[in-house]
PDB file of C-alpha atoms in Angstrom:
ATOM      1  CA  UNK A  16       7.215  -1.713  15.714  1.00  0.00           C
ATOM      2  CA  UNK A  17       6.437  -5.460  15.208  1.00  0.00           C
ATOM      3  CA  UNK A  18       6.026  -7.917  18.212  1.00  0.00           C
ATOM      4  CA  UNK A  19       8.201 -10.686  16.909  1.00  0.00           C
ATOM      5  CA  UNK A  20       6.645 -13.072  19.396  1.00  0.00           C
ATOM      6  CA  UNK A  21       3.052 -12.291  18.197  1.00  0.00           C
ATOM      7  CA  UNK A  22       4.374 -13.142  14.734  1.00  0.00           C
ATOM      8  CA  UNK A  23       5.877 -16.455  15.792  1.00  0.00           C
ATOM      9  CA  UNK A  24       2.655 -17.618  17.974  1.00  0.00           C
ATOM     10  CA  UNK A  25       0.597 -16.548  14.834  1.00  0.00           C
ATOM     11  CA  UNK A  26       2.916 -18.709  12.469  1.00  0.00           C
ATOM     12  CA  UNK A  27       2.640 -21.746  14.895  1.00  0.00           C
ATOM     13  CA  UNK A  28      -1.231 -21.331  15.007  1.00  0.00           C
ATOM     14  CA  UNK A  29      -1.717 -20.826  11.301  1.00  0.00           C
ATOM     15  CA  UNK A  30       1.280 -22.634   9.586  1.00  0.00           C
ATOM     16  CA  UNK A  31       1.007 -25.583   8.050  1.00  0.00           C
ATOM     17  CA  UNK A  32      -2.502 -26.403   9.553  1.00  0.00           C
ATOM     18  CA  UNK A  33      -4.314 -23.481   7.933  1.00  0.00           C
ATOM     19  CA  UNK A  34      -1.722 -22.232   5.139  1.00  0.00           C
ATOM     20  CA  UNK A  35       0.650 -24.886   3.965  1.00  0.00           C
ATOM     21  CA  UNK A  36       3.221 -22.429   2.162  1.00  0.00           C
ATOM     22  CA  UNK A  37       5.093 -19.610   3.595  1.00  0.00           C
ATOM     23  CA  UNK A  38       6.688 -16.862   1.468  1.00  0.00           C
ATOM     24  CA  UNK A  39      10.399 -16.381   2.988  1.00  0.00           C
ATOM     25  CA  UNK A  40      12.132 -13.657   0.805  1.00  0.00           C
ATOM     26  CA  UNK A  41       9.452 -11.109   1.644  1.00  0.00           C
ATOM     27  CA  UNK A  42       9.330  -7.278   0.609  1.00  0.00           C
ATOM     28  CA  UNK A  43      10.075  -4.810   3.435  1.00  0.00           C
ATOM     29  CA  UNK A  44       6.412  -3.717   3.598  1.00  0.00           C
ATOM     30  CA  UNK A  45       5.400  -7.426   4.861  1.00  0.00           C
ATOM     31  CA  UNK A  46       6.552  -9.277   7.897  1.00  0.00           C
ATOM     32  CA  UNK A  47       4.604 -12.462   7.068  1.00  0.00           C
ATOM     33  CA  UNK A  48       3.031 -13.887   4.206  1.00  0.00           C
ATOM     34  CA  UNK A  49       1.412 -17.335   4.263  1.00  0.00           C
ATOM     35  CA  UNK A  50      -0.604 -18.911   1.176  1.00  0.00           C
ATOM     36  CA  UNK A  51      -2.779 -21.927   0.404  1.00  0.00           C
ATOM     37  CA  UNK A  52      -4.416 -23.410  -2.762  1.00  0.00           C
ATOM     38  CA  UNK A  53      -7.823 -24.757  -3.121  1.00  0.00           C
ATOM     39  CA  UNK A  54      -8.600 -26.647  -6.228  1.00  0.00           C
ATOM     40  CA  UNK A  55      -7.088 -25.664  -9.360  1.00  0.00           C
ATOM     41  CA  UNK A  56      -7.854 -21.905  -9.341  1.00  0.00           C
ATOM     42  CA  UNK A  57      -8.839 -20.655  -5.823  1.00  0.00           C
ATOM     43  CA  UNK A  58      -5.796 -19.295  -3.924  1.00  0.00           C
ATOM     44  CA  UNK A  59      -5.493 -17.641  -0.435  1.00  0.00           C
ATOM     45  CA  UNK A  60      -3.254 -15.543   1.578  1.00  0.00           C
ATOM     46  CA  UNK A  61      -2.524 -14.255   4.911  1.00  0.00           C
ATOM     47  CA  UNK A  62      -0.210 -11.226   5.253  1.00  0.00           C
ATOM     48  CA  UNK A  63       1.009  -9.227   8.140  1.00  0.00           C
ATOM     49  CA  UNK A  64       2.088  -5.710   8.084  1.00  0.00           C
ATOM     50  CA  UNK A  65       3.170  -2.869  10.306  1.00  0.00           C
ATOM     51  CA  UNK A  66       1.202   0.172   9.886  1.00  0.00           C
ATOM     52  CA  UNK A  67       2.753   2.972   8.271  1.00  0.00           C
ATOM     53  CA  UNK A  68       1.873   6.553  10.000  1.00  0.00           C
ATOM     54  CA  UNK A  69       2.719   8.540   6.931  1.00  0.00           C
ATOM     55  CA  UNK A  70      -0.871   7.403   4.991  1.00  0.00           C
ATOM     56  CA  UNK A  71      -4.381   7.143   5.285  1.00  0.00           C
ATOM     57  CA  UNK A  72      -6.222   3.712   5.098  1.00  0.00           C
ATOM     58  CA  UNK A  73      -7.202   3.730   1.395  1.00  0.00           C
ATOM     59  CA  UNK A  74      -3.523   4.667   0.563  1.00  0.00           C
ATOM     60  CA  UNK A  75      -2.248   2.048   2.935  1.00  0.00           C
ATOM     61  CA  UNK A  76      -4.408  -0.650   1.956  1.00  0.00           C
ATOM     62  CA  UNK A  77      -3.644  -0.064  -1.970  1.00  0.00           C
ATOM     63  CA  UNK A  78       0.013  -0.032  -1.096  1.00  0.00           C
ATOM     64  CA  UNK A  79      -0.308  -3.406   0.556  1.00  0.00           C
ATOM     65  CA  UNK A  80      -2.643  -4.919  -2.361  1.00  0.00           C
ATOM     66  CA  UNK A  81      -0.059  -4.053  -4.898  1.00  0.00           C
ATOM     67  CA  UNK A  82       2.689  -5.663  -2.822  1.00  0.00           C
ATOM     68  CA  UNK A  83       0.882  -8.765  -2.307  1.00  0.00           C
ATOM     69  CA  UNK A  84      -0.154  -8.883  -5.859  1.00  0.00           C
ATOM     70  CA  UNK A  85       3.700  -8.490  -6.996  1.00  0.00           C
ATOM     71  CA  UNK A  86       4.789 -11.352  -4.502  1.00  0.00           C
ATOM     72  CA  UNK A  87       2.213 -13.733  -5.348  1.00  0.00           C
ATOM     73  CA  UNK A  88       2.201 -12.837  -9.206  1.00  0.00           C
ATOM     74  CA  UNK A  89      -1.781 -12.522  -8.628  1.00  0.00           C
ATOM     75  CA  UNK A  90      -3.610 -11.902 -12.175  1.00  0.00           C
ATOM     76  CA  UNK A  91      -7.302 -10.891 -12.366  1.00  0.00           C
ATOM     77  CA  UNK A  92      -9.308 -13.590 -13.637  1.00  0.00           C
ATOM     78  CA  UNK A  93      -6.308 -15.955 -14.237  1.00  0.00           C
ATOM     79  CA  UNK A  94      -4.595 -16.185 -10.919  1.00  0.00           C
ATOM     80  CA  UNK A  95      -6.706 -14.208  -8.262  1.00  0.00           C
ATOM     81  CA  UNK A  96      -5.743 -14.268  -4.311  1.00  0.00           C
ATOM     82  CA  UNK A  97      -8.124 -13.612  -1.647  1.00  0.00           C
ATOM     83  CA  UNK A  98      -6.209 -11.811   0.931  1.00  0.00           C
ATOM     84  CA  UNK A  99      -6.816 -11.580   4.884  1.00  0.00           C
ATOM     85  CA  UNK A 100      -4.475  -8.778   6.007  1.00  0.00           C
ATOM     86  CA  UNK A 101      -3.254  -8.389   9.492  1.00  0.00           C
ATOM     87  CA  UNK A 102      -2.096  -4.927  10.482  1.00  0.00           C
ATOM     88  CA  UNK A 103       0.206  -4.460  13.628  1.00  0.00           C
ATOM     89  CA  UNK A 104       0.571  -0.693  14.717  1.00  0.00           C
ATOM     90  CA  UNK A 105       0.265   1.726  17.799  1.00  0.00           C
ATOM     91  CA  UNK A 106      -1.133   4.760  16.317  1.00  0.00           C
ATOM     92  CA  UNK A 107      -3.876   6.740  18.337  1.00  0.00           C
ATOM     93  CA  UNK A 108      -6.338   6.867  15.403  1.00  0.00           C
ATOM     94  CA  UNK A 109      -6.525   3.424  14.578  1.00  0.00           C
ATOM     95  CA  UNK A 110     -10.088   3.128  14.349  1.00  0.00           C
ATOM     96  CA  UNK A 111     -10.404   6.116  11.950  1.00  0.00           C
ATOM     97  CA  UNK A 112      -7.842   4.421   9.821  1.00  0.00           C
ATOM     98  CA  UNK A 113      -9.411   1.287  10.021  1.00  0.00           C
ATOM     99  CA  UNK A 114     -12.891   2.722   8.778  1.00  0.00           C
ATOM    100  CA  UNK A 115     -11.070   4.051   5.892  1.00  0.00           C
ATOM    101  CA  UNK A 116      -9.802   0.541   4.927  1.00  0.00           C
ATOM    102  CA  UNK A 117     -12.800  -1.179   3.131  1.00  0.00           C
ATOM    103  CA  UNK A 118     -12.603  -5.089   2.241  1.00  0.00           C
ATOM    104  CA  UNK A 119     -13.710  -5.690  -1.460  1.00  0.00           C
ATOM    105  CA  UNK A 120     -17.347  -6.198  -2.125  1.00  0.00           C
ATOM    106  CA  UNK A 121     -16.464  -7.519  -5.769  1.00  0.00           C
ATOM    107  CA  UNK A 122     -14.012  -9.961  -7.107  1.00  0.00           C
ATOM    108  CA  UNK A 123     -12.615  -7.342  -9.622  1.00  0.00           C
ATOM    109  CA  UNK A 124      -9.173  -7.117  -8.483  1.00  0.00           C
ATOM    110  CA  UNK A 125      -6.232  -9.585  -8.781  1.00  0.00           C
ATOM    111  CA  UNK A 126      -5.859  -9.382  -4.861  1.00  0.00           C
ATOM    112  CA  UNK A 127      -9.214  -9.186  -3.414  1.00  0.00           C
ATOM    113  CA  UNK A 128      -9.341  -8.134   0.134  1.00  0.00           C
ATOM    114  CA  UNK A 129     -11.633 -10.258   2.067  1.00  0.00           C
ATOM    115  CA  UNK A 130     -10.540  -9.044   5.437  1.00  0.00           C
ATOM    116  CA  UNK A 131      -8.559  -6.510   7.334  1.00  0.00           C
ATOM    117  CA  UNK A 132      -7.620  -6.974  10.752  1.00  0.00           C
ATOM    118  CA  UNK A 133      -6.081  -3.907  12.903  1.00  0.00           C
ATOM    119  CA  UNK A 134      -4.269  -5.106  15.911  1.00  0.00           C
ATOM    120  CA  UNK A 135      -3.233  -2.184  18.386  1.00  0.00           C
ATOM    121  CA  UNK A 136       0.237  -3.498  19.890  1.00  0.00           C
ATOM    122  CA  UNK A 137       0.178  -1.250  22.653  1.00  0.00           C
ATOM    123  CA  UNK A 138      -3.336  -2.028  24.335  1.00  0.00           C
ATOM    124  CA  UNK A 139      -4.054  -5.392  22.445  1.00  0.00           C
ATOM    125  CA  UNK A 140      -7.232  -3.981  21.056  1.00  0.00           C
ATOM    126  CA  UNK A 141      -8.475  -5.023  17.508  1.00  0.00           C
ATOM    127  CA  UNK A 142     -10.961  -4.639  15.081  1.00  0.00           C
ATOM    128  CA  UNK A 143     -11.905  -6.225  11.889  1.00  0.00           C
ATOM    129  CA  UNK A 144     -13.576  -5.406   8.530  1.00  0.00           C
ATOM    130  CA  UNK A 145     -14.188  -8.021   6.057  1.00  0.00           C
ATOM    131  CA  UNK A 146     -16.203  -8.696   2.908  1.00  0.00           C
ATOM    132  CA  UNK A 147     -19.766 -10.086   3.096  1.00  0.00           C
ATOM    133  CA  UNK A 148     -22.689 -10.388   1.131  1.00  0.00           C
ATOM    134  CA  UNK A 149     -25.588 -10.310   3.282  1.00  0.00           C
ATOM    135  CA  UNK A 150     -24.868 -12.925   6.148  1.00  0.00           C
ATOM    136  CA  UNK A 151     -22.189 -14.695   4.137  1.00  0.00           C
ATOM    137  CA  UNK A 152     -18.619 -13.942   4.466  1.00  0.00           C
ATOM    138  CA  UNK A 153     -15.905 -14.954   2.032  1.00  0.00           C
ATOM    139  CA  UNK A 154     -12.381 -16.730   2.569  1.00  0.00           C
ATOM    140  CA  UNK A 155     -13.097 -18.020   6.062  1.00  0.00           C
ATOM    141  CA  UNK A 156     -12.951 -14.524   7.266  1.00  0.00           C
ATOM    142  CA  UNK A 157     -14.775 -15.404  10.493  1.00  0.00           C
ATOM    143  CA  UNK A 158     -12.680 -18.373  11.373  1.00  0.00           C
ATOM    144  CA  UNK A 159      -9.414 -16.334  10.502  1.00  0.00           C
ATOM    145  CA  UNK A 160     -10.629 -13.415  12.765  1.00  0.00           C
ATOM    146  CA  UNK A 161     -11.192 -15.743  15.630  1.00  0.00           C
ATOM    147  CA  UNK A 162      -7.710 -17.448  15.235  1.00  0.00           C
ATOM    148  CA  UNK A 163      -5.923 -14.209  14.640  1.00  0.00           C
ATOM    149  CA  UNK A 164      -7.523 -12.586  17.702  1.00  0.00           C
ATOM    150  CA  UNK A 165      -6.675 -15.711  19.975  1.00  0.00           C
ATOM    151  CA  UNK A 166      -2.901 -15.085  19.670  1.00  0.00           C
ATOM    152  CA  UNK A 167      -2.138 -13.045  22.848  1.00  0.00           C
ATOM    153  CA  UNK A 168       0.065 -10.088  22.418  1.00  0.00           C
ATOM    154  CA  UNK A 169       3.538  -9.749  24.556  1.00  0.00           C
ATOM    155  CA  UNK A 170       3.056  -8.086  27.815  1.00  0.00           C
TER     156      UNK A 170
END
């Protein structure tokens, strides 16, 4: 179940200050998709989606990557997108599912998952996995983690 107040508060925090563009006609798998471009080739996106209890973390991440790739017409080496994915859900085994969702360590995808942020909407608990090369993170993942975590869940 999606918390619409949370989505509204997150949108107010990130759009247009961090992500100046919002996709409005979204596929059913996505509740929000914000984008920004930096220079001519760098593109970044933040997508919010609901957890699908019918699959494991690897399948879920692969599915959402495909959806974002299709929605943003991402192409490897030509029009890549760095994605920060926010997942909202209430499943009891969310930490196990998050462990199955690995952020990308290479750029060999048209949509590069730079961070996955899971929020348990029942408890407000959250956890993040993000790509890193040693102490260096990519796509402002640390800043986004702090911003996404700062939005309170509805009581």
